[in-house]
Short mmCIF file of C-alpha atoms in Angstrom, two decimals:
data_model
loop_
_atom_site.label_atom_id
_atom_site.label_comp_id
_atom_site.label_asym_id
_atom_site.label_seq_id
_atom_site.Cartn_x
_atom_site.Cartn_y
_atom_site.Cartn_z
CA MET A 1 30.80 -40.30 -3.90
CA GLN A 2 27.63 -42.08 -5.01
CA ASN A 3 27.42 -44.26 -8.11
CA THR A 4 25.19 -43.18 -10.97
CA LEU A 5 21.81 -44.87 -11.05
CA ASP A 6 20.65 -46.50 -14.26
CA ILE A 7 18.75 -43.63 -15.82
CA ASN A 8 17.21 -45.99 -18.37
CA SER A 9 15.82 -48.28 -15.69
CA ASN A 10 12.12 -49.14 -15.68
CA ASN A 11 12.14 -48.38 -11.96
CA SER A 12 11.76 -44.66 -12.63
CA GLU A 13 8.70 -44.46 -10.42
CA ILE A 14 7.14 -41.03 -10.05
CA ILE A 15 6.20 -40.26 -6.48
CA SER A 16 2.95 -38.40 -5.90
CA ASP A 17 4.01 -34.83 -5.12
CA ASN A 18 1.17 -34.05 -2.72
CA ARG A 19 3.20 -35.33 0.19
CA ASN A 20 6.48 -34.36 1.80
CA MET A 21 9.52 -36.38 2.85
CA ASN A 22 7.69 -38.19 5.63
CA ASN A 23 4.72 -39.00 3.42
CA LYS A 24 2.72 -36.44 5.39
CA PRO A 25 0.91 -33.29 4.25
CA LEU A 26 3.29 -30.48 3.35
CA THR A 27 2.10 -28.38 6.25
CA GLU A 28 4.33 -30.60 8.36
CA LYS A 29 7.60 -28.67 8.44
CA LYS A 30 9.95 -30.81 10.46
CA ILE A 31 11.49 -34.21 9.92
CA ILE A 32 11.98 -36.32 13.02
CA ASN A 33 13.93 -39.45 13.83
CA VAL A 34 17.13 -38.23 12.23
CA SER A 35 20.47 -39.62 13.30
CA LEU A 36 23.72 -37.83 14.14
CA THR A 37 26.54 -38.83 11.82
CA GLU A 38 30.24 -38.03 11.80
CA SER A 39 31.60 -36.32 8.72
CA ASP A 40 34.06 -38.28 6.59
CA VAL A 41 35.14 -35.09 4.81
CA LYS A 42 37.73 -32.83 6.36
CA PRO A 43 36.94 -29.12 6.21
CA PHE A 44 39.39 -26.61 4.81
CA ASN A 45 41.21 -26.16 8.12
CA GLY A 46 41.94 -29.91 8.22
CA GLU A 47 40.06 -30.57 11.44
CA LYS A 48 37.42 -33.27 11.55
CA THR A 49 33.99 -32.08 12.56
CA VAL A 50 30.72 -33.69 13.49
CA GLN A 51 27.77 -32.92 11.25
CA GLN A 52 24.44 -31.88 12.67
CA PRO A 53 21.48 -34.24 12.21
CA ASN A 54 20.53 -34.51 8.54
CA VAL A 55 17.03 -33.07 8.38
CA LEU A 56 17.31 -32.71 4.62
CA LYS A 57 16.90 -36.38 3.79
CA ALA A 58 14.03 -38.70 4.72
CA GLU A 59 14.98 -41.98 6.36
CA ASN A 60 13.97 -45.22 4.63
CA SER A 61 12.46 -43.29 1.72
CA PHE A 62 12.19 -44.04 -2.00
CA THR A 63 15.61 -43.82 -3.66
CA GLY A 64 14.58 -43.78 -7.33
CA PHE A 65 13.59 -41.07 -9.75
CA THR A 66 10.75 -38.74 -8.81
CA LYS A 67 8.69 -36.10 -10.60
CA ALA A 68 10.94 -33.36 -9.20
CA VAL A 69 14.72 -33.51 -8.78
CA ALA A 70 17.17 -30.98 -7.36
CA ILE A 71 20.59 -30.20 -8.81
CA ASP A 72 23.63 -28.33 -7.55
CA CYS A 73 27.07 -27.83 -9.07
CA GLU A 74 30.44 -26.92 -7.63
CA MET A 75 32.79 -24.82 -9.72
CA VAL A 76 36.51 -24.11 -9.69
CA GLY A 77 38.20 -21.06 -11.18
CA GLY A 78 39.95 -20.67 -14.51
CA GLY A 79 40.94 -17.88 -16.84
CA LEU A 80 42.35 -14.56 -15.69
CA ASN A 81 42.71 -14.53 -11.88
CA GLY A 82 40.57 -17.65 -11.62
CA GLU A 83 37.36 -15.70 -12.22
CA THR A 84 35.92 -18.02 -14.89
CA ASP A 85 33.63 -20.73 -13.52
CA ILE A 86 34.64 -24.27 -14.52
CA LEU A 87 32.35 -27.18 -13.69
CA ALA A 88 33.96 -29.59 -11.19
CA ARG A 89 31.12 -31.54 -9.56
CA VAL A 90 27.42 -32.23 -10.19
CA SER A 91 24.98 -33.67 -7.67
CA ILE A 92 21.31 -34.51 -8.17
CA VAL A 93 18.85 -35.68 -5.49
CA ASN A 94 15.23 -36.83 -5.62
CA GLN A 95 12.22 -35.38 -3.79
CA PHE A 96 13.23 -37.15 -0.59
CA GLY A 97 16.82 -35.96 -0.61
CA ASN A 98 18.29 -39.26 -1.78
CA VAL A 99 21.24 -39.01 -4.14
CA LEU A 100 20.54 -39.95 -7.75
CA TYR A 101 23.79 -38.69 -9.24
CA ASP A 102 27.10 -37.36 -7.93
CA LYS A 103 30.17 -37.06 -10.11
CA TYR A 104 33.35 -35.02 -10.30
CA VAL A 105 33.99 -33.50 -13.72
CA LYS A 106 37.30 -33.33 -15.59
CA PRO A 107 38.06 -29.62 -16.22
CA ARG A 108 37.98 -28.46 -19.82
CA GLU A 109 40.65 -25.80 -19.26
CA PRO A 110 43.50 -25.17 -16.79
CA ILE A 111 42.44 -24.52 -13.20
CA VAL A 112 43.83 -21.39 -11.61
CA ASP A 113 41.94 -21.56 -8.32
CA TYR A 114 40.32 -24.67 -6.82
CA ARG A 115 38.31 -22.43 -4.46
CA THR A 116 38.58 -25.28 -1.94
CA GLU A 117 37.51 -23.16 1.00
CA PHE A 118 34.09 -22.85 -0.61
CA SER A 119 33.87 -25.50 -3.33
CA GLY A 120 35.33 -28.36 -1.32
CA ILE A 121 37.18 -29.39 -4.50
CA ARG A 122 40.79 -30.58 -4.27
CA PRO A 123 43.20 -31.63 -7.04
CA GLU A 124 42.91 -35.32 -6.10
CA ASN A 125 39.13 -35.19 -6.62
CA LEU A 126 39.60 -34.51 -10.32
CA VAL A 127 42.34 -37.03 -11.13
CA ASP A 128 39.91 -39.74 -12.23
CA ALA A 129 36.98 -37.43 -12.89
CA GLU A 130 34.42 -38.09 -15.62
CA SER A 131 34.65 -36.20 -18.90
CA PHE A 132 32.47 -33.12 -19.31
CA GLU A 133 30.69 -34.59 -22.35
CA VAL A 134 29.65 -37.74 -20.49
CA VAL A 135 28.39 -35.79 -17.47
CA GLN A 136 26.52 -33.32 -19.66
CA ASN A 137 24.77 -36.16 -21.49
CA GLU A 138 23.89 -38.07 -18.32
CA VAL A 139 22.54 -34.99 -16.55
CA ASN A 140 20.47 -34.06 -19.58
CA LYS A 141 18.84 -37.48 -19.56
CA ILE A 142 18.03 -37.29 -15.86
CA LEU A 143 16.53 -33.79 -16.05
CA CYS A 144 14.47 -34.42 -19.18
CA GLY A 145 10.75 -34.11 -18.36
CA LYS A 146 11.43 -33.36 -14.69
CA ILE A 147 10.68 -30.39 -12.49
CA VAL A 148 14.18 -29.11 -11.71
CA VAL A 149 14.77 -27.52 -8.32
CA GLY A 150 17.88 -25.61 -7.30
CA HIS A 151 19.35 -22.32 -6.16
CA GLY A 152 20.79 -19.99 -8.79
CA LEU A 153 20.07 -22.56 -11.50
CA LYS A 154 21.12 -20.18 -14.26
CA ASN A 155 24.75 -20.61 -13.18
CA ASP A 156 24.47 -24.40 -13.05
CA PHE A 157 22.86 -24.61 -16.48
CA GLN A 158 25.46 -22.27 -17.95
CA CYS A 159 28.37 -24.36 -16.67
CA LEU A 160 26.72 -27.51 -18.03
CA TYR A 161 25.85 -25.81 -21.33
CA ILE A 162 22.27 -27.09 -21.10
CA SER A 163 18.84 -25.51 -20.98
CA HIS A 164 15.50 -26.49 -19.44
CA PRO A 165 11.91 -25.32 -20.02
CA LYS A 166 11.21 -22.27 -17.85
CA ASN A 167 7.89 -23.64 -16.64
CA MET A 168 9.74 -26.71 -15.30
CA ILE A 169 12.29 -24.72 -13.26
CA ARG A 170 11.87 -24.03 -9.53
CA ASP A 171 14.67 -21.70 -8.45
CA THR A 172 14.70 -20.94 -4.71
CA SER A 173 16.67 -17.74 -5.34
CA LYS A 174 13.78 -16.31 -7.37
CA PHE A 175 10.68 -17.44 -5.45
CA LYS A 176 9.01 -14.18 -4.39
CA PRO A 177 7.77 -15.33 -0.95
CA PHE A 178 11.37 -16.30 -0.08
CA ARG A 179 12.63 -12.89 -1.19
CA LYS A 180 10.09 -11.22 1.10
CA ILE A 181 11.27 -13.26 4.07
CA ILE A 182 14.91 -12.28 3.57
CA GLY A 183 14.32 -8.69 2.49
CA ARG A 184 16.50 -6.87 0.00
CA GLY A 185 18.31 -8.51 -2.87
CA THR A 186 18.62 -12.13 -3.89
CA PRO A 187 18.44 -14.48 -0.87
CA SER A 188 21.33 -16.87 -0.39
CA LEU A 189 20.61 -20.55 0.16
CA ARG A 190 22.35 -20.29 3.50
CA LYS A 191 20.01 -17.51 4.68
CA LEU A 192 16.92 -19.33 3.45
CA CYS A 193 17.91 -22.44 5.36
CA ASP A 194 18.58 -20.39 8.47
CA LYS A 195 15.30 -18.47 8.34
CA ILE A 196 12.91 -21.10 6.97
CA LEU A 197 14.37 -24.51 7.82
CA GLU A 198 16.16 -23.30 10.95
CA ILE A 199 19.32 -25.21 10.06
CA LYS A 200 22.88 -24.13 9.33
CA ILE A 201 24.57 -25.01 6.06
CA GLN A 202 27.67 -23.80 4.21
CA SER A 203 29.45 -22.90 7.43
CA GLY A 204 32.66 -24.04 5.74
CA GLU A 205 33.17 -25.86 2.46
CA HIS A 206 30.07 -26.20 0.33
CA ASP A 207 28.69 -29.65 -0.43
CA SER A 208 26.69 -29.93 -3.66
CA ILE A 209 24.64 -32.83 -2.29
CA GLN A 210 23.64 -30.89 0.81
CA ASP A 211 22.85 -27.76 -1.22
CA ALA A 212 20.64 -29.75 -3.59
CA GLN A 213 18.88 -31.37 -0.63
CA ALA A 214 18.32 -27.96 0.98
CA ALA A 215 16.80 -26.51 -2.19
CA MET A 216 14.50 -29.51 -2.52
CA ARG A 217 13.41 -29.23 1.10
CA LEU A 218 12.55 -25.57 0.64
CA TYR A 219 10.55 -26.37 -2.49
CA SER A 220 8.73 -29.28 -0.84
CA LEU A 221 7.57 -27.16 2.08
CA HIS A 222 6.12 -24.52 -0.25
CA ARG A 223 5.21 -26.73 -3.21
CA LYS A 224 1.47 -26.04 -3.22
CA GLU A 225 1.95 -22.29 -3.06
CA TRP A 226 4.67 -22.44 -5.69
CA GLU A 227 2.73 -24.60 -8.15
CA LYS A 228 -0.19 -22.17 -8.09
CA GLU A 229 2.13 -19.69 -9.84
CA VAL A 230 3.02 -22.11 -12.65
CA PRO A 231 -0.10 -21.43 -14.79
CA LYS A 232 0.83 -17.73 -14.71
CA ILE A 233 4.34 -18.58 -15.88
CA LYS A 234 2.98 -20.67 -18.75
CA LYS A 235 0.57 -17.87 -19.72
CA ASN A 236 3.38 -15.32 -19.82
CA LEU A 237 5.54 -17.66 -21.88
CA ASN A 238 2.74 -18.12 -24.42
CA LYS A 239 2.47 -14.33 -24.80
CA ASN A 240 6.14 -14.01 -25.79
#
């Protein structure tokens, strides 16, 4: 798990968002020169697997804060039959896929179902976890003034008990061109990555870092098209 960066550091450089991970025009869709790494995390069946090349993170890229950041949360189950979402992990990456923040969160109520097969969360992960209040405060500081990218961000914000300006949210589950590619209903992040990025994710346990990186990659590839819609969003907000 990554350490938290100093969010009050003066090194909060904002990267120009007219370029993609490789510092090339956003029409360039593929990242090259990626390395094959072996996973240090055992999947649910206990067997060690080898990860595919990480095309979601740019090599030798800027590791600090950028104008846009992506967030993803993992939840465990509480309440009746484990159906209530309880925040268990928060990960935030910058525009280049580099991790800015990654912490496990101490549950605020008893856990009924760790949902390990999907969440990747195990009891030992939460033994020394950070308190919810600390995580909430730290995440709020990081997201303040940033474009926030993610998939199904409403769920993440609800579990964190935070809000963010609508015109600063870029949710890959709601972007209309993505919905057209997938067809009916709300597209899953897994399907978007398969169809658009041509990579496989979430084949077993979910990883909040990888999911945040995937959402950011999708946004980066379609940033220009997406940002053209922002003035319309602001206009509609002003009407209400």
